[in-house]
Short mmCIF file of C-alpha atoms in Angstrom, two decimals:
data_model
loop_
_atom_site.label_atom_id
_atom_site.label_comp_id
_atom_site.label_asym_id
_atom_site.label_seq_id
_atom_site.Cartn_x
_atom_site.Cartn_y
_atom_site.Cartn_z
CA UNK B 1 0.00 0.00 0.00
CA UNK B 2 1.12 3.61 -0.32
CA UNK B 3 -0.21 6.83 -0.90
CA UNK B 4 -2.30 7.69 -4.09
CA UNK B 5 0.07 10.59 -4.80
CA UNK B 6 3.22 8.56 -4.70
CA UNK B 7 1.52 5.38 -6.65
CA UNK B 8 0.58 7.73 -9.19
CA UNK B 9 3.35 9.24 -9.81
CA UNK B 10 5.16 5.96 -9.64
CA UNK B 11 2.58 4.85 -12.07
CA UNK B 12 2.84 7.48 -15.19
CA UNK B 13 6.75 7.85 -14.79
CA UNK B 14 7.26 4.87 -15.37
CA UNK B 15 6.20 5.33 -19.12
CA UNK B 16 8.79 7.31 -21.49
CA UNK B 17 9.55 7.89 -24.57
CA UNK B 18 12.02 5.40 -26.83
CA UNK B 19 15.48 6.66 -27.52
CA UNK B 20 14.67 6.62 -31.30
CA UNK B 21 11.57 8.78 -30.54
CA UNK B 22 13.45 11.24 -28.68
CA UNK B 23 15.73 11.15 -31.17
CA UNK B 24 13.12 12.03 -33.34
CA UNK B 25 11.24 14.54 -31.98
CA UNK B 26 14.47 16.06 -31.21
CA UNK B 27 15.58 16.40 -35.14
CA UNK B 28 11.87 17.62 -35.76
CA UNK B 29 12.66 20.80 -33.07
CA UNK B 30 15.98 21.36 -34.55
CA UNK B 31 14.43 21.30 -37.86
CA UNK B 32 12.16 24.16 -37.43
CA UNK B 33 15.06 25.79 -35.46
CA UNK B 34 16.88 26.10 -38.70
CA UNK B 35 13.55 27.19 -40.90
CA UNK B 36 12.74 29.68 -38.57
CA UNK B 37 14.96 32.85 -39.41
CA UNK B 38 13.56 32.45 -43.40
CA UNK B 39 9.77 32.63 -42.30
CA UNK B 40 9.83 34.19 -38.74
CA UNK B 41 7.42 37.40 -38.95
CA UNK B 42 9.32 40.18 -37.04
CA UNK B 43 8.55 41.92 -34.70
CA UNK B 44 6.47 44.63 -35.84
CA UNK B 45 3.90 41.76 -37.42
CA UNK B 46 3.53 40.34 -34.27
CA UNK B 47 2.23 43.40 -32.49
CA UNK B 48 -0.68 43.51 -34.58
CA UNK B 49 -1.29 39.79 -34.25
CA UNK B 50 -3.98 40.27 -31.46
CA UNK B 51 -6.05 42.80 -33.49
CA UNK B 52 -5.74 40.92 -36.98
CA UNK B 53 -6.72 37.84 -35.04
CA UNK B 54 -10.06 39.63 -33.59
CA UNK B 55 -10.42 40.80 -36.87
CA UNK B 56 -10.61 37.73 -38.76
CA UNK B 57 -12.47 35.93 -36.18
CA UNK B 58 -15.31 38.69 -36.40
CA UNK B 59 -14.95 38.09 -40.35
CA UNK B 60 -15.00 34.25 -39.83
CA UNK B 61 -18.57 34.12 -37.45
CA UNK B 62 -20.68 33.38 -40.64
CA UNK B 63 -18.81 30.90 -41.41
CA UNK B 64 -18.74 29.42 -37.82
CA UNK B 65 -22.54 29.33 -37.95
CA UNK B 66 -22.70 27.22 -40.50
CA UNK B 67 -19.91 24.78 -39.81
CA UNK B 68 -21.99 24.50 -36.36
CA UNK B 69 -24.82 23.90 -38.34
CA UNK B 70 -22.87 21.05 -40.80
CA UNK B 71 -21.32 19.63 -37.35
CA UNK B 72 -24.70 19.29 -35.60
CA UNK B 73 -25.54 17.44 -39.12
CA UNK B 74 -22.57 15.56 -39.05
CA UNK B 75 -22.74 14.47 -35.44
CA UNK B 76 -26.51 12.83 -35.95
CA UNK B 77 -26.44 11.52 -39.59
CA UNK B 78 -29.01 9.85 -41.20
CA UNK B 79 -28.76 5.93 -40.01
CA UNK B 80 -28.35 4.97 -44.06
CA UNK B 81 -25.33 7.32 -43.84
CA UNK B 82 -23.48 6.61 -41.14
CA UNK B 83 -21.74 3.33 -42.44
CA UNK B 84 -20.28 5.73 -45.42
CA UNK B 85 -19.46 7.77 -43.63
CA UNK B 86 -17.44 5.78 -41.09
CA UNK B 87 -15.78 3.99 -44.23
CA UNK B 88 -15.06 7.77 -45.27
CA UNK B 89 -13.23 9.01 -42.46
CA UNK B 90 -11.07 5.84 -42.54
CA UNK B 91 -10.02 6.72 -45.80
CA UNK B 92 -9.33 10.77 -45.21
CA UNK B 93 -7.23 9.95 -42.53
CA UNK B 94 -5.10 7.44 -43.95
CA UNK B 95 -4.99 9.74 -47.28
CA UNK B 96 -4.02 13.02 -44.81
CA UNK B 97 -1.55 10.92 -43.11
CA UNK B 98 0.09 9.54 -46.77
CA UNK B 99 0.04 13.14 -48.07
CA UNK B 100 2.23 14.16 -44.77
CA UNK B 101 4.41 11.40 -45.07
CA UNK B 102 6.79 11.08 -41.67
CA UNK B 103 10.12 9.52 -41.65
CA UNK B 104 10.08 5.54 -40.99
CA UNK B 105 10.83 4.36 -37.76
CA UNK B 106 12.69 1.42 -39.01
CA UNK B 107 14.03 0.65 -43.05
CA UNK B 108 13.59 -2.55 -43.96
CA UNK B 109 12.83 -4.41 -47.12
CA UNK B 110 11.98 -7.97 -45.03
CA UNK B 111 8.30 -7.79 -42.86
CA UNK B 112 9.59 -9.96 -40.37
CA UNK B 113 12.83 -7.08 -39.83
CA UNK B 114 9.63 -4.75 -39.25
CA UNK B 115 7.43 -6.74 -37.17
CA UNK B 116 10.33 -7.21 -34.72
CA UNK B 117 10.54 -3.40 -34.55
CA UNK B 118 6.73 -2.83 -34.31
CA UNK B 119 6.39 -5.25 -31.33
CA UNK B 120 3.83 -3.58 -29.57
CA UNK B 121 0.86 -3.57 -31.57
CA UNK B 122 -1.47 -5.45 -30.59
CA UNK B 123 -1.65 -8.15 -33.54
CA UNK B 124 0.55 -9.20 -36.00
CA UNK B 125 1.52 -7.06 -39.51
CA UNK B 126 0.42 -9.55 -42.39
CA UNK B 127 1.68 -10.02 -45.53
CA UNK B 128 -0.95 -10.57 -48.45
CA UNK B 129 -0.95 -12.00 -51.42
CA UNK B 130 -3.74 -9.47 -52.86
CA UNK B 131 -3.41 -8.45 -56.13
CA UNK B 132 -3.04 -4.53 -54.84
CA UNK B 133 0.08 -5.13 -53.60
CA UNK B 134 1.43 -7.21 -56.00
CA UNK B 135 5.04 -5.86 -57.72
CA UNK B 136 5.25 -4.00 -54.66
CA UNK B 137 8.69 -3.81 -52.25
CA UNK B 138 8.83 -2.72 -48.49
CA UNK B 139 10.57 0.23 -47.78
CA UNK B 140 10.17 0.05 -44.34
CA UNK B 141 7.67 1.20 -41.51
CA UNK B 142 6.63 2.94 -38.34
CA UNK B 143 4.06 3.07 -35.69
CA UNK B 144 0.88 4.96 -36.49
CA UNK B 145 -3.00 5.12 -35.58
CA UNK B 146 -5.93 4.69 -37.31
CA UNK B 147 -9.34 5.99 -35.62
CA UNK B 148 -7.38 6.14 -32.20
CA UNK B 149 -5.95 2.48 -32.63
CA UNK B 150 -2.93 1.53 -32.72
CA UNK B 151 -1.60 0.82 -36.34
CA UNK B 152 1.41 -0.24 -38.35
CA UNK B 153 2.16 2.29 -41.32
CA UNK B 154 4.74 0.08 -44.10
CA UNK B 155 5.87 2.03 -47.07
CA UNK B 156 5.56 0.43 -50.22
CA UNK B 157 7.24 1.10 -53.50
CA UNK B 158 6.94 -0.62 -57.02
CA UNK B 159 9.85 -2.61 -58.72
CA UNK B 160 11.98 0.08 -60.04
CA UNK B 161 12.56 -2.27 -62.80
CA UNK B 162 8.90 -2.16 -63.73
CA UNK B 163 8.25 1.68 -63.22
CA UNK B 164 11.17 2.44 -65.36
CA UNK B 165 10.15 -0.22 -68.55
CA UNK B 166 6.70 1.16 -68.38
CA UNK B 167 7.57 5.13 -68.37
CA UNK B 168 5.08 5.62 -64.88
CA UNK B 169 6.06 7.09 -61.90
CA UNK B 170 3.33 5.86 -59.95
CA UNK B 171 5.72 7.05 -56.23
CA UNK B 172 5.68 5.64 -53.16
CA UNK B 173 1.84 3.74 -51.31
CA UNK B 174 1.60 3.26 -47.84
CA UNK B 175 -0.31 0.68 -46.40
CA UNK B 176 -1.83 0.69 -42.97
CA UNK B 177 -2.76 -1.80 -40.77
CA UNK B 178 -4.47 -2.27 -37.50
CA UNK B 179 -6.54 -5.17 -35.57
CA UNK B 180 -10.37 -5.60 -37.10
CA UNK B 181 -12.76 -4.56 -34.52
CA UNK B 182 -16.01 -4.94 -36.22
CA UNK B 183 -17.80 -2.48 -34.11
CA UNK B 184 -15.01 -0.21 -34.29
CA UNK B 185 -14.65 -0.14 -38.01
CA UNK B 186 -17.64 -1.78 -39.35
CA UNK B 187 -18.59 -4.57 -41.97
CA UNK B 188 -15.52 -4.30 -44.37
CA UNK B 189 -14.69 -6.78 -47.36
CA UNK B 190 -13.38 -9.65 -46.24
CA UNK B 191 -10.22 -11.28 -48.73
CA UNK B 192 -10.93 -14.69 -46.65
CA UNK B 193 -14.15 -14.74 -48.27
CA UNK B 194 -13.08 -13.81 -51.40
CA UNK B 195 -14.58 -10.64 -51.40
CA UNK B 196 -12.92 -7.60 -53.25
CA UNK B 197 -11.56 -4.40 -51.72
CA UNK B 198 -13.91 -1.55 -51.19
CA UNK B 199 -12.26 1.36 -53.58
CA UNK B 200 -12.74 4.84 -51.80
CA UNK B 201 -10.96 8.48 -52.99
CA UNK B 202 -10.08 10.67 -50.46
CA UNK B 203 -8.50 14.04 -50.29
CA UNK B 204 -7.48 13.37 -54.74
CA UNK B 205 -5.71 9.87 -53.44
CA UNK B 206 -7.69 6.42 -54.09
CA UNK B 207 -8.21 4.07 -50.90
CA UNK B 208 -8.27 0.28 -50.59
CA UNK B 209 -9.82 -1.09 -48.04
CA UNK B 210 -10.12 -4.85 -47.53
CA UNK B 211 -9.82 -7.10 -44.10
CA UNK B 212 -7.56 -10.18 -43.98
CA UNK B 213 -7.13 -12.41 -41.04
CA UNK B 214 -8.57 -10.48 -38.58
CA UNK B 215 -6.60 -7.27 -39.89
CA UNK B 216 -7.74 -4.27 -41.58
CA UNK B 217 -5.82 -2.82 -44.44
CA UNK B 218 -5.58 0.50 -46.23
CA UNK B 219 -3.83 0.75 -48.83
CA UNK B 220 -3.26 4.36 -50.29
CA UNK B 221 -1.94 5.18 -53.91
CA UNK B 222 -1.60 7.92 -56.06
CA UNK B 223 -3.88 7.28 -59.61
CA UNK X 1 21.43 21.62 -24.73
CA UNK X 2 18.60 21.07 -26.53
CA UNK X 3 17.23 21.85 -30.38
CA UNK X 4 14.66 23.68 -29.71
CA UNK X 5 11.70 24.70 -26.84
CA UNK X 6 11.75 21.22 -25.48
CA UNK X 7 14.66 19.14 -23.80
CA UNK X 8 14.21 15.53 -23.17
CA UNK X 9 12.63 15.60 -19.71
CA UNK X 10 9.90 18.41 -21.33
CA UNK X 11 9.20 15.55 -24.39
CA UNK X 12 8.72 12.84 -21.63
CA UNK X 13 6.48 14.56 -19.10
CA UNK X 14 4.06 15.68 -22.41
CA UNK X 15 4.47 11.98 -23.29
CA UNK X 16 2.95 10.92 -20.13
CA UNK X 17 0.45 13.62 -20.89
CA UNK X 18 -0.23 12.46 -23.81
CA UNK X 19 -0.20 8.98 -22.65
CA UNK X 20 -3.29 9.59 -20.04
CA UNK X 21 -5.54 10.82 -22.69
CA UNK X 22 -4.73 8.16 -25.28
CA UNK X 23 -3.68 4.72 -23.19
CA UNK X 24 -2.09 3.57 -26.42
CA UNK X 25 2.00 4.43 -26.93
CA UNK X 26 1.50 4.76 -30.92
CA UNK X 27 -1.78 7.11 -30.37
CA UNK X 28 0.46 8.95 -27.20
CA UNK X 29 3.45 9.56 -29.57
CA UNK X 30 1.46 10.27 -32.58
CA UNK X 31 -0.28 13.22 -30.27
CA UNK X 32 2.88 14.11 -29.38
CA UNK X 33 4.73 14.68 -32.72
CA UNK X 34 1.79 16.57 -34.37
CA UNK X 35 1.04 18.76 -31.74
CA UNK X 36 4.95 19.63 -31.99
CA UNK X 37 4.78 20.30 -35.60
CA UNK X 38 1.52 22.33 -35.10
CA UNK X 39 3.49 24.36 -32.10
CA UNK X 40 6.62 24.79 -34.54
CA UNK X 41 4.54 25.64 -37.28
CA UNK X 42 2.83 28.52 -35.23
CA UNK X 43 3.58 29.30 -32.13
CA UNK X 44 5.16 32.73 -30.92
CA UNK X 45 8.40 33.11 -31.18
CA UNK X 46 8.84 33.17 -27.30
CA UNK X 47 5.69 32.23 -25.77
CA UNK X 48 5.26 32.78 -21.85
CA UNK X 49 5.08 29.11 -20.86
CA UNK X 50 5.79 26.70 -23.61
CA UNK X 51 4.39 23.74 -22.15
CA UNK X 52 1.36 24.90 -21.12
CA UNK X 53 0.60 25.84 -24.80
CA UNK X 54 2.17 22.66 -26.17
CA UNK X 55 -0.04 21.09 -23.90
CA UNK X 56 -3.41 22.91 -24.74
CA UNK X 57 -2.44 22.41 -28.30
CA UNK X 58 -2.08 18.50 -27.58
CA UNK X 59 -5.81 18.66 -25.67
CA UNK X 60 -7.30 20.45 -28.33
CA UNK X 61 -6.16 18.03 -31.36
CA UNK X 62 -7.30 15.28 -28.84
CA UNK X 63 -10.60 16.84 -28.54
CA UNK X 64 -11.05 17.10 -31.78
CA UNK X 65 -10.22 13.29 -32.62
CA UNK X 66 -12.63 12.28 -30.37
CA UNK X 67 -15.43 14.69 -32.09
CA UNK X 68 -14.13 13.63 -35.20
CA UNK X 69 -14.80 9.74 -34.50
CA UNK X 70 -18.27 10.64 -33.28
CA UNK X 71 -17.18 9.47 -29.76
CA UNK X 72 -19.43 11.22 -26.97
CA UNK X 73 -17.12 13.38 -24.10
CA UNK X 74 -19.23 11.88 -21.38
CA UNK X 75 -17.06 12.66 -18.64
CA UNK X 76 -16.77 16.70 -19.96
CA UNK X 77 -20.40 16.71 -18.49
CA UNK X 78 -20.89 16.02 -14.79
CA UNK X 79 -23.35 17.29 -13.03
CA UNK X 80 -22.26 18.85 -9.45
CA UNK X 81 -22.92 17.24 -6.47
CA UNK X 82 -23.20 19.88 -3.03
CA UNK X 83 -21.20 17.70 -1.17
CA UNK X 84 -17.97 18.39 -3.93
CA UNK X 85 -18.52 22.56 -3.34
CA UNK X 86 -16.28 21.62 0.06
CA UNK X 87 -13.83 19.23 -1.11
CA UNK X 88 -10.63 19.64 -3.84
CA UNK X 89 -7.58 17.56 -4.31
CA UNK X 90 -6.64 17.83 -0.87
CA UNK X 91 -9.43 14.71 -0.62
CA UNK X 92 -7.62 12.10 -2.34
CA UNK X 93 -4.36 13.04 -0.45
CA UNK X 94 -4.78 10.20 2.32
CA UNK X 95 -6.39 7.04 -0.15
CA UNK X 96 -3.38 4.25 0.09
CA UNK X 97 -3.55 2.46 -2.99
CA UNK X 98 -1.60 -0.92 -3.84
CA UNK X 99 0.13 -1.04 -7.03
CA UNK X 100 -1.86 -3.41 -8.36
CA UNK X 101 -5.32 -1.89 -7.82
CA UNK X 102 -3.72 0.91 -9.48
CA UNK X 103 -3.11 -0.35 -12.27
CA UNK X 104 -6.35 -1.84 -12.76
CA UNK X 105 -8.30 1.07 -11.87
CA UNK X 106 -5.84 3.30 -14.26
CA UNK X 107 -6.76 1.48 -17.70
CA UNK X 108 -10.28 1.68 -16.28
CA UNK X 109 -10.92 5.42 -16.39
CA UNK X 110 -11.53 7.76 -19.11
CA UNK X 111 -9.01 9.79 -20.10
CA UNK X 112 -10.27 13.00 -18.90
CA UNK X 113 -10.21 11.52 -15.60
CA UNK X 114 -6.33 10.23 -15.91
CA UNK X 115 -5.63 13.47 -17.47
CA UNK X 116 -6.91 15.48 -14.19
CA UNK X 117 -4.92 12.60 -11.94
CA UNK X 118 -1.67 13.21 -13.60
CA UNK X 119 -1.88 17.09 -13.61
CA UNK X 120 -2.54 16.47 -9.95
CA UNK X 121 0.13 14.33 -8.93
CA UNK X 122 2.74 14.48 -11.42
CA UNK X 123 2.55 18.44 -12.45
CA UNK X 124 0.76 19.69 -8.60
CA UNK X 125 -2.00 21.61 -10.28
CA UNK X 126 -5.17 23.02 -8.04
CA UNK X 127 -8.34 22.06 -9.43
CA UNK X 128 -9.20 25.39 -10.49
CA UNK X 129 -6.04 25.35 -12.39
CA UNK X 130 -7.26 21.81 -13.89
CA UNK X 131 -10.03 23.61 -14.56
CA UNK X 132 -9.02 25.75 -16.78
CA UNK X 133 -6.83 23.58 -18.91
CA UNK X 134 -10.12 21.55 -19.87
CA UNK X 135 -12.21 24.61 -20.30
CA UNK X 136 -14.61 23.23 -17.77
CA UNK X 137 -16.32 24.88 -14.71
CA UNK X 138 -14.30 24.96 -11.58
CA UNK X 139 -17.38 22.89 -10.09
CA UNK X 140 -17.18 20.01 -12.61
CA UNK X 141 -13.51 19.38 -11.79
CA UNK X 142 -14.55 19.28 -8.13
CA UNK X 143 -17.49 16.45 -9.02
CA UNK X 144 -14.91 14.93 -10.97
CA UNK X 145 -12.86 14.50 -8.18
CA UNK X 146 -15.51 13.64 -5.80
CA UNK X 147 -16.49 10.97 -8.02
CA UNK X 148 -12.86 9.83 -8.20
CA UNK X 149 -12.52 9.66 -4.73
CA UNK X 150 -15.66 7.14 -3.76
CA UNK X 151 -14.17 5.10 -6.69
CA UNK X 152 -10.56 4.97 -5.61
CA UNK X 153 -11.86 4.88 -1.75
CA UNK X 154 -14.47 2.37 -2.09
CA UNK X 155 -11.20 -0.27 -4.16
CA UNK X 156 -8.83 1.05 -1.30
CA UNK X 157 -11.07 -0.33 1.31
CA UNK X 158 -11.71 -3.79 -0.68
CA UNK X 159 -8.13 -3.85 -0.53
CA UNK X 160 -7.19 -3.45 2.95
CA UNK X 161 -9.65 -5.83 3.99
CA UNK X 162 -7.96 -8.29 1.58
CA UNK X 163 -4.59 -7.96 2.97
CA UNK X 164 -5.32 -9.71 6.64
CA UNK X 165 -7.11 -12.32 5.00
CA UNK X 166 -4.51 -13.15 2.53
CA UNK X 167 -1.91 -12.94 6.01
CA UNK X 168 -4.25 -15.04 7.71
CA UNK X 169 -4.35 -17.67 4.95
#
């Protein structure tokens, strides 16, 4: 027994960050450290900050009106709707997180290298034989989240050999996985069944979205 | 010395922070690395406390997640008790807690609820000060803490009946 302070404490510190992640978000600070003397304002644009800021928002209430109005919409869809939309906001957050691509965690062409390195998700990376991903090499990987669950993000890039013969440069496709919660994510294809990927576009991206043993994946491309 | 507004010991205690209102490491850290490139990207250039607008920043884009996944903030909304007007943090200062009920109770709560514990016993905030990082009524924080306190109370008590029996068997 001790006291709740103390076992707290005890509790949350004992959680910290990886050295590779403070590594990280260290080169992250000292990158902006370097950007910052091309795009600081000075100092005469930041006095006025406070009034252009009231000025805007004053300029922006309209607009917050209605966004309350398409929020309230948004919050209580139509039943019909809601399954679309769920399916939707899986793939404009895997299509925001592809367009603001973050440096792997680990670099490896070999899934098991990167399932050792992602060992504390909470189920297994999977490799798949579906035709998507087919002529396809791993680049490597990192940990991500999809929805607010835990995901693995690999980074997938067609045979050179290919892109070069056929004149495309068809760039880099990352694909996401996490664990299948079918409450969580709803009724998705399932490959196991034989059933085909659902085909979304999101944010000018297209978005594959299939389940395979018990996993989820989205797979995000440029065409 | 450190590349930029946070050194090492900053990153960790926001990823604890983080950490209480996600309960996953991959959600914490992915919190933690775009609220730092939102706070790098806009910031002032020398802000009056750092980490208390690195943190907002990271409660905010939290916040909005949550709204985003159509997940109700149930425990933004409590409704005050009279009994709480009297009490604060000073309340849970004598519950002794084993390790182990700790740790059950912890993955238990929601994470508004970790979040005020940590600010509490990790950062020493007042509950008015809790208060107004989560842009709620002093008097919600108070019921919050109420509430906290029959919960952790009522485990304490299972537990310190368990320990003679256990000794005794």
């Amino acid at each position: 027994m001790s006291n709740l302070r103390e076992a707290l404490r005890q509790r949350i510190e004992r959680d910290r960050l990886s050295e590779e992640r403070l590594a990280a978000l260290e080169a992250l600070q000292a990158r902006a450290e370097r950007a910052v003397p091309a795009t600081a304002p000075g100092p005469a644009s930041t006095q006025h900050q406070p009034w252009r800021t009231r000025r805007w928002a004053l300029a922006a209430l309209p607009l917050v009106v209605v966004l309350l109005v398409v929020l309230w919409w948004w919050q209580f869809p139509p039943p019909e709707q809601s399954e679309a939309t769920r399916l939707a906001q899986i793939a404009d957050e895997v299509a925001g997180q592809h367009l603001h691509l973050k440096p792997l965690e680990v670099e490896a062409g070999d899934l098991d290298q990167v399932r050792r390195y992602l060992n504390q998700l909470d189920f297994r990376p999977l490799a798949s034989d579906a035709p998507a991903l087919a002529d396809l090499n791993l680049q490597g990987g990192r940990y991500c989240s999809i929805q607010g669950v835990p995901a693995a993000q690999l980074r997938l890039r067609p045979d050179a050999s290919q892109g070069e013969a056929s004149g495309e440069d068809v760039g880099v496709q990352t694909l996401y996985q996490a664990r299948y919660d079918p409450e969580h994510h709803g009724p998705l294809p399932d490959r196991d069944r034989g059933e085909a990927p659902v085909r979304l576009r999101a944010r000018g991206l297209t978005v594959l979205l299939w389940v395979e043993g018990g996993v989820v994946f989205a797979l995000v491309r440029d065409d | 010395m450190a590349d930029g507004p946070f050194d090492r010991a900053m990153l960790n205690r926001l990823y604890r922070y983080c950490l209480a209102l996600t309960k996953h490491e991959a959600a914490a850290y992915d919190l933690l690395q775009d609220g730092l490139e939102r706070y790098l990207r806009s910031a002032p250039a020398d802000p009056d406390d750092p980490m208390a607008l690195l943190r907002r920043i990271l409660r905010n884009r939290f916040v909005d997640g949550l709204r985003n996944r159509g997940e109700q903030l149930l425990s933004e909304a409590v409704p005050l008790e009279p009994e709480c007007l009297a009490i604060g943090f000073g309340s849970l200062e004598d519950i002794a807690i084993t390790t182990q009920t700790l740790e059950q109770i912890w993955d238990r709560l929601g994470p508004f609820d970790r979040e005020l514990l940590l600010l509490w016993a990790l950062e020493g905030r007042t509950a008015r000060e809790v208060a107004e990082l989560q842009g709620v009524p002093h008097g919600t924080v108070l019921a919050r803490i109420h509430r906290l306190r029959r919960r952790l109370s009522a485990q304490a008590e299972q537990d310190a009946d368990a320990i003679p029996a256990r000794g005794n068997g």
